[in-house]
Amino acid sequence: MLQSAAQLSGMEAPDVWVPDNEDATAPSMRDEGVENMIDVISENGADFPGEIHPRVVWHRESPTTRYQGFQQILKLADPENGAVDHLDGFVIPEVGDIDDWKKADEFLTIVENEHDLEEGSLAMSVIVESGEAELALGDLREEMGKPSNNLERLFMLVDGEVDYTKSMRAITPTGELPPWPELRHNTSRGASAAGLIAVDGPYDDIRDVEGYHERMTDNQAKGMLGIWSLTPGQVVEANKSPLPPKNGSWQLEVNDRTIELEEEDGRHVYGGDEVELEETGDDQYTLRVGGDELELDGEELSQELLDMTSYIPSLDDIVDSMEEFEAAKEAGKGAIAMERSGTLVIDGVEVEVSNDRMWDEATYQAAQTPITLFQDVYENRPDQHEDLEELYGEDLVERAMVVG
Amino acid sequence: MLQSAAQLSGMEAPDVWVPDNEDATAPSMRDEGVENMIDVISENGADFPGEIHPRVVWHRESPTTRYQGFQQILKLADPENGAVDHLDGFVIPEVGDIDDWKKADEFLTIVENEHDLEEGSLAMSVIVESGEAELALGDLREEMGKPSNNLERLFMLVDGEVDYTKSMRAITPTGELPPWPELRHNTSRGASAAGLIAVDGPYDDIRDVEGYHERMTDNQAKGMLGIWSLTPGQVVEANKSPLPPKNGSWQLEVNDRTIELEEEDGRHVYGGDEVELEETGDDQYTLRVGGDELELDGEELSQELLDMTSYIPSLDDIVDSMEEFEAAKEAGKGAIAMERSGTLVIDGVEVEVSNDRMWDEATYQAAQTPITLFQDVYENRPDQHEDLEELYGEDLVERAMVVG
Amino acid sequence: MLQSAAQLSGMEAPDVWVPDNEDATAPSMRDEGVENMIDVISENGADFPGEIHPRVVWHRESPTTRYQGFQQILKLADPENGAVDHLDGFVIPEVGDIDDWKKADEFLTIVENEHDLEEGSLAMSVIVESGEAELALGDLREEMGKPSNNLERLFMLVDGEVDYTKSMRAITPTGELPPWPELRHNTSRGASAAGLIAVDGPYDDIRDVEGYHERMTDNQAKGMLGIWSLTPGQVVEANKSPLPPKNGSWQLEVNDRTIELEEEDGRHVYGGDEVELEETGDDQYTLRVGGDELELDGEELSQELLDMTSYIPSLDDIVDSMEEFEAAKEAGKGAIAMERSGTLVIDGVEVEVSNDRMWDEATYQAAQTPITLFQDVYENRPDQHEDLEELYGEDLVERAMVVG
């Protein structure tokens, strides 16, 4: 598995590869695990397109485990073994209080010193899987500034929901993991305050692609931009999910549910039966939603549907709007109206909807987050250029790289 | 805009007016902005019915911006300029850690000293729009007690979701703001622990009155009683929203959705099709909800519907109940049953529902929150007396002012 | 009420009994309240099957109330009064900052010293009903380690939502309590980090058994395993709720709602109308869900339904799986596939669904939480053995006690 992972590239390769010497390796095989990693990374590490951060063993409640983790790092980072040139850092699971994080940090400092590596050159990522580690997220920003540690080496904060659930003694009837929205918020906030990257843990149900996407959408709304992937298939989904779509689409909000409309020849068609629309006369319509029945003329209908719909912009839409706003700003304007319009079809009746949204500096900057992410990935992952150009076209990719 | 805002009164005037010299003013116009504020406030400030707290510029990451903010405050608060008599404090946006809050506090202390104003007389409100500011909310209560600062001047804690979203690098498909429930909880908790007022940020979609109301209801359930208003129309909604309604109403919970029943001649009518009711014989009914079909006699039906309904009490109902409980308490009783009954109509079939709720000291005190807010607003806003009396009647307003 | 509570046993007796001298006792009757407690506990305490932790008065903002609380504890714990042998600790309501918790802790230390009780022998539980107490939950773990206090005596962290709502000045239209998910998360996390037990507050609507169950399910997914009970009926529900069910069941997820299927002769029948299934030809089916219509062959249908369903395992299922995994581990295997299959019936059409779930060490340990709880209760509550054996059968109870 190490061999095949090391050879992934493009959309199948993750931004960060975490060869695992903890849960994925039987306890008795961990010395061999370290050697396998050294073999594979020293041979293939130079060609791997992302960063490499092996996970070693660690436990806040076991000095034995922590000492084993130290030994694993010492060996993996030994220049004589040839892997350290391709290693970017280490992932430390099962951390506790901030003082426990500092123990791992200190071991990395010692390893760096022993092997004549630059102090702070090995990044450290942690897996938050206990209440005490979650509490430590609130202290990070302050602790990282202290001269007595090298916590500036911190890189990713990963939530580990399986062990977190165990540590919180949580129970669900089906055995599914609880959603833990507060944990994810606190991790994202800690990452934002300390300039780190927040990453969600594994999504167990590997076959459930839709569920994986919903989780990523939910995470992104929390500022948690990364997610663990367990299979090459999940890597592809995780690489593509934060990218704006190729084509814009409309969605309808009915009875607190969101339904994506299907595009047919540039029109956006609703195929459900929770909304009914009938043309009852000249510019007269009857709209039924849930228990309500509304008699509307064309303009009222268009307004009513506009209130029920929202638009998911494509990458092209976002780049367009940003370019337009940049031009307006250069011409001395602080705010402009962006129009968004479309043709919806419900029960065969076509309705044009159109709205103006005010764009000011704040809207512009908020729209920039996905673009900045796009640019960041593009710059760091030349192996994905072809995929991105195939997806969006060369022109759009170029424009997306210069906007903002 | 400053001119017209300064002349608002009654339900159109906010409790706190925040003339803005940050995002609403182009960077090159901010000196002029300060002068305009001084002109308008010195001329109209005495007559403005609410408090006045201008927003100046500030940024946790820019000493230049912070120094500009200091200069703006210094000028706005200069007694020679005539505005300071009508100024209650300042709003500081984009704060960071608690130490950053202290920098703004210190500038206010210096301004007060320079202008011979009483130390602590200028209130300070902050806009929470970063992870580090959110974390500072947990330290407020402790920090405010320290003798080395004047943070007791703190007044409002405002959430600024647009810039918070940017700072958290959050993304939503439609570009809408994430709901950030944890941020709002933490702001409300910080305000409660430190004796301050929690205020939600702007609601962008100005046309969406229903959405604005839903947001306020959600905020109020979190203890966040205020909300930013961008237009006089939003001010009216924000002034009225926390007030108990003129008339009580019943709502039905079906399939996790809440549907308000319409009152017709004192009866409460369900017009949807998710619940069906039929009288099938003498005191025999069939009730269909979702996939379930229940055969019930009249009493069972009444009980079943009671479980599905809840009642939203009017101001009159709340005052009645509180008066009744106060009388009972005076007579030596610690708890009394309050009856609530009504006639529901489903598919033309009338059903009487009635329930007793136990009121004790805790229920009484919990009911008091909206009444205390009512009394607070009434005392501080004589310009709204006429509106309130028109809405509720003079009698009820008088009773509401003495209860509790 | 004290008398009858003291004589409860089996499923009707709580794990912790909290005789109340605060809200349930009129202020003028609290001296008498202490005496009644002493009488009842000294007489019946030895036979009560659970622990006994009286609630005394306390308030973070009233030294008078705190001194009354101290006097109540002093009296209740006086060996001459005969109750202290059966007392396990005290419940302190309305605490504030951690320093306020320390005042109560110090009083307990003084009482222990005065009455020659072992220092730390009286447990202390608190009711979190203010923002400042919620903030203190984040400091507990660190503060408990300090030599200047005896906070190691902490036992339960209870959320008191009625007074918390008042203290946060929260308002809901119907007067219902807000759900406060963040408070419950923070309490559960504080308990997990400090080795304590998180308990939810009273559920007011005593008649609403279904609502009480939903609340417990929600709490358990947050790691909050206990809940306040106000009546013997609620005690029974609270005792049974965290136990895995006697029989496994299937549930269907439709339009974001979860519907439990009814078992009939080993088949699991869907009786609603939001999903429709028709056999349209040889191995050809039409499945309608919401607005979607799918044409599927038998295998696709089985897969589609599997994606829509989930299984709630019985105690027997959990014990089976754990035993199987333990045997595999002994045989040197780190992961095995567990099959789960069933016959679903929709519109009369039978469909077999079956899935394999991978079990590894983490799955095994996560499954252990309800079993550990079961074993914990079984060991501490001999009075419930008969009920448990009647519910599950003697064999299964025995197997559940040795697994893990």
PDB file of N, CA, C and O in Angstrom, chain A residues 97 131-132 134-135 162 164 166-175 178 180 182-183 186 204 207 257 271-274, chain C residues 138 141 181-182 185 188-189 192-193 217 220-223 225 251 255-256 291 303 306-307 310-313 362 365 369-370:
ATOM      1  N   ASP A  97      -3.363  17.612  26.647  1.00  0.00           N
ATOM      2  CA  ASP A  97      -3.214  19.042  26.942  1.00  0.00           C
ATOM      3  C   ASP A  97      -2.083  19.642  26.113  1.00  0.00           C
ATOM      4  O   ASP A  97      -1.233  18.929  25.587  1.00  0.00           O
ATOM      5  N   GLY A 131     -11.077  15.346  24.728  1.00  0.00           N
ATOM      6  CA  GLY A 131     -11.577  16.626  25.218  1.00  0.00           C
ATOM      7  C   GLY A 131     -10.445  17.562  25.586  1.00  0.00           C
ATOM      8  O   GLY A 131     -10.509  18.769  25.328  1.00  0.00           O
ATOM      9  N   GLU A 132      -9.372  17.017  26.177  1.00  0.00           N
ATOM     10  CA  GLU A 132      -8.276  17.900  26.597  1.00  0.00           C
ATOM     11  C   GLU A 132      -7.557  18.499  25.390  1.00  0.00           C
ATOM     12  O   GLU A 132      -7.133  19.659  25.436  1.00  0.00           O
ATOM     13  N   GLU A 134      -9.008  19.150  22.555  1.00  0.00           N
ATOM     14  CA  GLU A 134      -9.924  20.171  22.037  1.00  0.00           C
ATOM     15  C   GLU A 134      -9.764  21.460  22.845  1.00  0.00           C
ATOM     16  O   GLU A 134      -9.761  22.559  22.281  1.00  0.00           O
ATOM     17  N   LEU A 135      -9.635  21.331  24.146  1.00  0.00           N
ATOM     18  CA  LEU A 135      -9.439  22.520  24.977  1.00  0.00           C
ATOM     19  C   LEU A 135      -8.117  23.218  24.643  1.00  0.00           C
ATOM     20  O   LEU A 135      -8.027  24.447  24.685  1.00  0.00           O
ATOM     21  N   VAL A 162     -13.297   9.023  15.456  1.00  0.00           N
ATOM     22  CA  VAL A 162     -13.531   7.689  16.019  1.00  0.00           C
ATOM     23  C   VAL A 162     -13.036   7.649  17.470  1.00  0.00           C
ATOM     24  O   VAL A 162     -13.781   7.319  18.395  1.00  0.00           O
ATOM     25  N   TYR A 164     -12.135  10.227  19.314  1.00  0.00           N
ATOM     26  CA  TYR A 164     -12.760  11.310  20.083  1.00  0.00           C
ATOM     27  C   TYR A 164     -14.094  10.820  20.657  1.00  0.00           C
ATOM     28  O   TYR A 164     -14.412  11.051  21.823  1.00  0.00           O
ATOM     29  N   LYS A 166     -14.957   7.809  21.336  1.00  0.00           N
ATOM     30  CA  LYS A 166     -14.657   6.862  22.414  1.00  0.00           C
ATOM     31  C   LYS A 166     -14.261   7.630  23.678  1.00  0.00           C
ATOM     32  O   LYS A 166     -14.755   7.354  24.770  1.00  0.00           O
ATOM     33  N   SER A 167     -13.404   8.620  23.505  1.00  0.00           N
ATOM     34  CA  SER A 167     -12.902   9.366  24.653  1.00  0.00           C
ATOM     35  C   SER A 167     -14.006  10.190  25.317  1.00  0.00           C
ATOM     36  O   SER A 167     -13.997  10.415  26.531  1.00  0.00           O
ATOM     37  N   MET A 168     -14.989  10.641  24.519  1.00  0.00           N
ATOM     38  CA  MET A 168     -16.124  11.391  25.081  1.00  0.00           C
ATOM     39  C   MET A 168     -17.212  10.435  25.588  1.00  0.00           C
ATOM     40  O   MET A 168     -18.238  10.884  26.091  1.00  0.00           O
ATOM     41  N   ARG A 169     -17.023   9.145  25.405  1.00  0.00           N
ATOM     42  CA  ARG A 169     -17.994   8.122  25.782  1.00  0.00           C
ATOM     43  C   ARG A 169     -19.363   8.364  25.147  1.00  0.00           C
ATOM     44  O   ARG A 169     -20.413   8.165  25.769  1.00  0.00           O
ATOM     45  N   ALA A 170     -19.371   8.777  23.898  1.00  0.00           N
ATOM     46  CA  ALA A 170     -20.632   9.040  23.212  1.00  0.00           C
ATOM     47  C   ALA A 170     -21.195   7.772  22.588  1.00  0.00           C
ATOM     48  O   ALA A 170     -20.449   6.881  22.186  1.00  0.00           O
ATOM     49  N   ILE A 171     -22.513   7.702  22.532  1.00  0.00           N
ATOM     50  CA  ILE A 171     -23.214   6.533  22.018  1.00  0.00           C
ATOM     51  C   ILE A 171     -24.256   6.979  21.000  1.00  0.00           C
ATOM     52  O   ILE A 171     -25.001   7.917  21.251  1.00  0.00           O
ATOM     53  N   THR A 172     -24.314   6.295  19.838  1.00  0.00           N
ATOM     54  CA  THR A 172     -25.452   6.496  18.932  1.00  0.00           C
ATOM     55  C   THR A 172     -26.117   5.145  18.714  1.00  0.00           C
ATOM     56  O   THR A 172     -25.445   4.115  18.761  1.00  0.00           O
ATOM     57  N   PRO A 173     -27.426   5.145  18.460  1.00  0.00           N
ATOM     58  CA  PRO A 173     -28.138   3.861  18.329  1.00  0.00           C
ATOM     59  C   PRO A 173     -27.536   2.978  17.242  1.00  0.00           C
ATOM     60  O   PRO A 173     -27.391   1.767  17.426  1.00  0.00           O
ATOM     61  N   THR A 174     -27.182   3.544  16.097  1.00  0.00           N
ATOM     62  CA  THR A 174     -26.695   2.724  14.985  1.00  0.00           C
ATOM     63  C   THR A 174     -25.194   2.478  15.037  1.00  0.00           C
ATOM     64  O   THR A 174     -24.661   1.720  14.233  1.00  0.00           O
ATOM     65  N   GLY A 175     -24.497   3.134  15.967  1.00  0.00           N
ATOM     66  CA  GLY A 175     -23.054   3.002  16.007  1.00  0.00           C
ATOM     67  C   GLY A 175     -22.342   3.971  15.073  1.00  0.00           C
ATOM     68  O   GLY A 175     -21.115   4.006  15.022  1.00  0.00           O
ATOM     69  N   PRO A 178     -21.185  10.456  15.868  1.00  0.00           N
ATOM     70  CA  PRO A 178     -21.914  11.717  16.015  1.00  0.00           C
ATOM     71  C   PRO A 178     -21.293  12.781  15.108  1.00  0.00           C
ATOM     72  O   PRO A 178     -20.113  12.670  14.744  1.00  0.00           O
ATOM     73  N   TRP A 180     -20.477  15.949  15.764  1.00  0.00           N
ATOM     74  CA  TRP A 180     -19.503  16.794  16.466  1.00  0.00           C
ATOM     75  C   TRP A 180     -19.289  18.166  15.829  1.00  0.00           C
ATOM     76  O   TRP A 180     -18.138  18.552  15.569  1.00  0.00           O
ATOM     77  N   GLU A 182     -19.428  21.126  17.158  1.00  0.00           N
ATOM     78  CA  GLU A 182     -18.672  22.044  18.012  1.00  0.00           C
ATOM     79  C   GLU A 182     -17.174  21.736  17.953  1.00  0.00           C
ATOM     80  O   GLU A 182     -16.352  22.646  17.919  1.00  0.00           O
ATOM     81  N   LEU A 183     -16.815  20.458  17.944  1.00  0.00           N
ATOM     82  CA  LEU A 183     -15.401  20.088  17.816  1.00  0.00           C
ATOM     83  C   LEU A 183     -14.818  20.662  16.530  1.00  0.00           C
ATOM     84  O   LEU A 183     -13.736  21.258  16.526  1.00  0.00           O
ATOM     85  N   ASN A 186     -14.338  24.352  16.762  1.00  0.00           N
ATOM     86  CA  ASN A 186     -13.220  24.737  17.619  1.00  0.00           C
ATOM     87  C   ASN A 186     -11.875  24.456  16.951  1.00  0.00           C
ATOM     88  O   ASN A 186     -10.912  25.209  17.127  1.00  0.00           O
ATOM     89  N   ASP A 204     -15.793   7.101   7.259  1.00  0.00           N
ATOM     90  CA  ASP A 204     -15.728   5.645   7.241  1.00  0.00           C
ATOM     91  C   ASP A 204     -16.404   4.974   6.067  1.00  0.00           C
ATOM     92  O   ASP A 204     -15.911   3.984   5.532  1.00  0.00           O
ATOM     93  N   ARG A 207     -18.065   3.686   0.473  1.00  0.00           N
ATOM     94  CA  ARG A 207     -18.946   3.627  -0.702  1.00  0.00           C
ATOM     95  C   ARG A 207     -19.831   4.863  -0.838  1.00  0.00           C
ATOM     96  O   ARG A 207     -20.364   5.145  -1.899  1.00  0.00           O
ATOM     97  N   ARG A 257     -36.010  21.748   2.745  1.00  0.00           N
ATOM     98  CA  ARG A 257     -35.099  20.882   2.002  1.00  0.00           C
ATOM     99  C   ARG A 257     -34.587  21.616   0.777  1.00  0.00           C
ATOM    100  O   ARG A 257     -35.276  22.460   0.211  1.00  0.00           O
ATOM    101  N   GLY A 271     -38.212  18.614 -10.953  1.00  0.00           N
ATOM    102  CA  GLY A 271     -38.923  17.392 -11.278  1.00  0.00           C
ATOM    103  C   GLY A 271     -39.710  16.797 -10.123  1.00  0.00           C
ATOM    104  O   GLY A 271     -40.303  15.740 -10.259  1.00  0.00           O
ATOM    105  N   GLY A 272     -39.746  17.468  -8.984  1.00  0.00           N
ATOM    106  CA  GLY A 272     -40.423  16.914  -7.817  1.00  0.00           C
ATOM    107  C   GLY A 272     -41.907  17.218  -7.811  1.00  0.00           C
ATOM    108  O   GLY A 272     -42.448  17.762  -8.779  1.00  0.00           O
ATOM    109  N   ASP A 273     -42.564  16.850  -6.724  1.00  0.00           N
ATOM    110  CA  ASP A 273     -44.008  17.115  -6.662  1.00  0.00           C
ATOM    111  C   ASP A 273     -44.386  17.919  -5.416  1.00  0.00           C
ATOM    112  O   ASP A 273     -45.551  17.990  -5.049  1.00  0.00           O
ATOM    113  N   GLU A 274     -43.390  18.542  -4.777  1.00  0.00           N
ATOM    114  CA  GLU A 274     -43.727  19.348  -3.600  1.00  0.00           C
ATOM    115  C   GLU A 274     -44.102  20.776  -3.990  1.00  0.00           C
ATOM    116  O   GLU A 274     -44.655  21.516  -3.197  1.00  0.00           O
TER     117      GLU A 274
ATOM    118  N   GLY C 138     -13.928  24.867  31.102  1.00  0.00           N
ATOM    119  CA  GLY C 138     -12.690  24.773  30.347  1.00  0.00           C
ATOM    120  C   GLY C 138     -11.442  24.782  31.222  1.00  0.00           C
ATOM    121  O   GLY C 138     -10.351  24.450  30.759  1.00  0.00           O
ATOM    122  N   ARG C 141      -9.903  20.815  34.405  1.00  0.00           N
ATOM    123  CA  ARG C 141      -8.837  19.824  34.382  1.00  0.00           C
ATOM    124  C   ARG C 141      -7.563  20.380  35.009  1.00  0.00           C
ATOM    125  O   ARG C 141      -6.899  19.698  35.798  1.00  0.00           O
ATOM    126  N   PRO C 181     -27.273  23.347  22.468  1.00  0.00           N
ATOM    127  CA  PRO C 181     -26.340  22.263  22.136  1.00  0.00           C
ATOM    128  C   PRO C 181     -24.896  22.565  22.542  1.00  0.00           C
ATOM    129  O   PRO C 181     -24.169  21.665  22.946  1.00  0.00           O
ATOM    130  N   GLU C 182     -24.476  23.840  22.433  1.00  0.00           N
ATOM    131  CA  GLU C 182     -23.091  24.180  22.760  1.00  0.00           C
ATOM    132  C   GLU C 182     -22.833  24.009  24.258  1.00  0.00           C
ATOM    133  O   GLU C 182     -21.773  23.512  24.649  1.00  0.00           O
ATOM    134  N   HIS C 185     -22.419  20.368  24.877  1.00  0.00           N
ATOM    135  CA  HIS C 185     -21.111  19.910  24.394  1.00  0.00           C
ATOM    136  C   HIS C 185     -20.010  20.303  25.370  1.00  0.00           C
ATOM    137  O   HIS C 185     -19.143  19.491  25.710  1.00  0.00           O
ATOM    138  N   SER C 188     -20.077  18.214  28.488  1.00  0.00           N
ATOM    139  CA  SER C 188     -19.619  16.856  28.224  1.00  0.00           C
ATOM    140  C   SER C 188     -18.103  16.827  28.028  1.00  0.00           C
ATOM    141  O   SER C 188     -17.401  15.939  28.533  1.00  0.00           O
ATOM    142  N   ARG C 189     -17.588  17.811  27.311  1.00  0.00           N
ATOM    143  CA  ARG C 189     -16.145  17.883  27.080  1.00  0.00           C
ATOM    144  C   ARG C 189     -15.398  18.134  28.384  1.00  0.00           C
ATOM    145  O   ARG C 189     -14.367  17.497  28.660  1.00  0.00           O
ATOM    146  N   SER C 192     -15.369  14.925  30.263  1.00  0.00           N
ATOM    147  CA  SER C 192     -14.440  13.963  29.669  1.00  0.00           C
ATOM    148  C   SER C 192     -12.996  14.326  30.009  1.00  0.00           C
ATOM    149  O   SER C 192     -12.195  13.465  30.383  1.00  0.00           O
ATOM    150  N   ALA C 193     -12.661  15.592  29.927  1.00  0.00           N
ATOM    151  CA  ALA C 193     -11.283  16.011  30.183  1.00  0.00           C
ATOM    152  C   ALA C 193     -10.902  15.870  31.655  1.00  0.00           C
ATOM    153  O   ALA C 193      -9.736  15.670  31.987  1.00  0.00           O
ATOM    154  N   THR C 217     -31.269  10.517  23.575  1.00  0.00           N
ATOM    155  CA  THR C 217     -30.495  10.067  22.412  1.00  0.00           C
ATOM    156  C   THR C 217     -29.544  11.168  21.961  1.00  0.00           C
ATOM    157  O   THR C 217     -28.372  10.923  21.666  1.00  0.00           O
ATOM    158  N   GLN C 220     -26.729  11.473  24.466  1.00  0.00           N
ATOM    159  CA  GLN C 220     -25.767  10.369  24.412  1.00  0.00           C
ATOM    160  C   GLN C 220     -24.805  10.539  23.240  1.00  0.00           C
ATOM    161  O   GLN C 220     -23.635  10.188  23.343  1.00  0.00           O
ATOM    162  N   ALA C 221     -25.309  11.116  22.146  1.00  0.00           N
ATOM    163  CA  ALA C 221     -24.429  11.379  21.000  1.00  0.00           C
ATOM    164  C   ALA C 221     -23.429  12.485  21.303  1.00  0.00           C
ATOM    165  O   ALA C 221     -22.485  12.705  20.562  1.00  0.00           O
ATOM    166  N   LYS C 222     -23.651  13.181  22.409  1.00  0.00           N
ATOM    167  CA  LYS C 222     -22.713  14.214  22.835  1.00  0.00           C
ATOM    168  C   LYS C 222     -21.816  13.727  23.978  1.00  0.00           C
ATOM    169  O   LYS C 222     -20.982  14.485  24.474  1.00  0.00           O
ATOM    170  N   GLY C 223     -22.013  12.500  24.409  1.00  0.00           N
ATOM    171  CA  GLY C 223     -21.217  11.981  25.516  1.00  0.00           C
ATOM    172  C   GLY C 223     -21.773  12.362  26.875  1.00  0.00           C
ATOM    173  O   GLY C 223     -21.095  12.207  27.896  1.00  0.00           O
ATOM    174  N   LEU C 225     -24.109  11.229  29.404  1.00  0.00           N
ATOM    175  CA  LEU C 225     -24.801   9.944  29.573  1.00  0.00           C
ATOM    176  C   LEU C 225     -25.917   9.967  30.607  1.00  0.00           C
ATOM    177  O   LEU C 225     -26.741   9.060  30.653  1.00  0.00           O
ATOM    178  N   GLN C 251     -33.993   1.153  10.188  1.00  0.00           N
ATOM    179  CA  GLN C 251     -34.652   2.426   9.952  1.00  0.00           C
ATOM    180  C   GLN C 251     -34.322   2.934   8.564  1.00  0.00           C
ATOM    181  O   GLN C 251     -33.298   2.589   7.983  1.00  0.00           O
ATOM    182  N   ASN C 255     -35.995  11.868   2.861  1.00  0.00           N
ATOM    183  CA  ASN C 255     -36.157  13.333   2.938  1.00  0.00           C
ATOM    184  C   ASN C 255     -35.668  13.881   4.279  1.00  0.00           C
ATOM    185  O   ASN C 255     -36.369  14.658   4.933  1.00  0.00           O
ATOM    186  N   ASP C 256     -34.506  13.462   4.682  1.00  0.00           N
ATOM    187  CA  ASP C 256     -33.899  13.926   5.927  1.00  0.00           C
ATOM    188  C   ASP C 256     -34.657  13.517   7.184  1.00  0.00           C
ATOM    189  O   ASP C 256     -34.375  14.000   8.270  1.00  0.00           O
ATOM    190  N   GLY C 291     -39.311  13.247  -5.358  1.00  0.00           N
ATOM    191  CA  GLY C 291     -39.630  13.498  -6.751  1.00  0.00           C
ATOM    192  C   GLY C 291     -38.936  12.537  -7.707  1.00  0.00           C
ATOM    193  O   GLY C 291     -39.215  12.531  -8.892  1.00  0.00           O
ATOM    194  N   GLN C 303     -29.065  -2.514  -3.361  1.00  0.00           N
ATOM    195  CA  GLN C 303     -28.004  -1.567  -3.043  1.00  0.00           C
ATOM    196  C   GLN C 303     -28.571  -0.202  -2.670  1.00  0.00           C
ATOM    197  O   GLN C 303     -28.173   0.417  -1.692  1.00  0.00           O
ATOM    198  N   LEU C 306     -30.135  -0.314   0.683  1.00  0.00           N
ATOM    199  CA  LEU C 306     -29.090  -0.403   1.698  1.00  0.00           C
ATOM    200  C   LEU C 306     -28.546   0.995   2.022  1.00  0.00           C
ATOM    201  O   LEU C 306     -28.323   1.340   3.176  1.00  0.00           O
ATOM    202  N   ASP C 307     -28.382   1.807   0.973  1.00  0.00           N
ATOM    203  CA  ASP C 307     -27.891   3.170   1.184  1.00  0.00           C
ATOM    204  C   ASP C 307     -28.880   4.010   1.984  1.00  0.00           C
ATOM    205  O   ASP C 307     -28.491   4.950   2.671  1.00  0.00           O
ATOM    206  N   SER C 310     -30.448   2.109   7.814  1.00  0.00           N
ATOM    207  CA  SER C 310     -29.398   1.783   8.769  1.00  0.00           C
ATOM    208  C   SER C 310     -29.977   0.832   9.815  1.00  0.00           C
ATOM    209  O   SER C 310     -31.193   0.720   9.965  1.00  0.00           O
ATOM    210  N   TYR C 311     -29.108   0.141  10.496  1.00  0.00           N
ATOM    211  CA  TYR C 311     -29.534  -0.902  11.424  1.00  0.00           C
ATOM    212  C   TYR C 311     -29.163  -0.505  12.849  1.00  0.00           C
ATOM    213  O   TYR C 311     -28.047  -0.039  13.091  1.00  0.00           O
ATOM    214  N   ILE C 312     -30.126  -0.655  13.749  1.00  0.00           N
ATOM    215  CA  ILE C 312     -29.855  -0.412  15.166  1.00  0.00           C
ATOM    216  C   ILE C 312     -29.621  -1.756  15.839  1.00  0.00           C
ATOM    217  O   ILE C 312     -30.562  -2.538  16.008  1.00  0.00           O
ATOM    218  N   PRO C 313     -28.377  -2.063  16.203  1.00  0.00           N
ATOM    219  CA  PRO C 313     -28.095  -3.395  16.734  1.00  0.00           C
ATOM    220  C   PRO C 313     -28.678  -3.593  18.135  1.00  0.00           C
ATOM    221  O   PRO C 313     -28.777  -2.657  18.926  1.00  0.00           O
ATOM    222  N   ALA C 362     -10.415  -0.055  16.465  1.00  0.00           N
ATOM    223  CA  ALA C 362     -11.133   1.184  16.784  1.00  0.00           C
ATOM    224  C   ALA C 362     -12.643   0.961  16.825  1.00  0.00           C
ATOM    225  O   ALA C 362     -13.326   1.438  17.733  1.00  0.00           O
ATOM    226  N   GLN C 365     -13.458  -0.886  19.974  1.00  0.00           N
ATOM    227  CA  GLN C 365     -13.418  -0.053  21.178  1.00  0.00           C
ATOM    228  C   GLN C 365     -14.589   0.920  21.231  1.00  0.00           C
ATOM    229  O   GLN C 365     -15.112   1.213  22.305  1.00  0.00           O
ATOM    230  N   THR C 369     -18.386   1.304  24.410  1.00  0.00           N
ATOM    231  CA  THR C 369     -18.947   2.287  25.338  1.00  0.00           C
ATOM    232  C   THR C 369     -20.276   1.833  25.959  1.00  0.00           C
ATOM    233  O   THR C 369     -20.409   1.830  27.185  1.00  0.00           O
ATOM    234  N   PRO C 370     -21.292   1.432  25.143  1.00  0.00           N
ATOM    235  CA  PRO C 370     -22.536   0.993  25.786  1.00  0.00           C
ATOM    236  C   PRO C 370     -22.362  -0.264  26.637  1.00  0.00           C
ATOM    237  O   PRO C 370     -23.058  -0.426  27.651  1.00  0.00           O
TER     238      PRO C 370
END
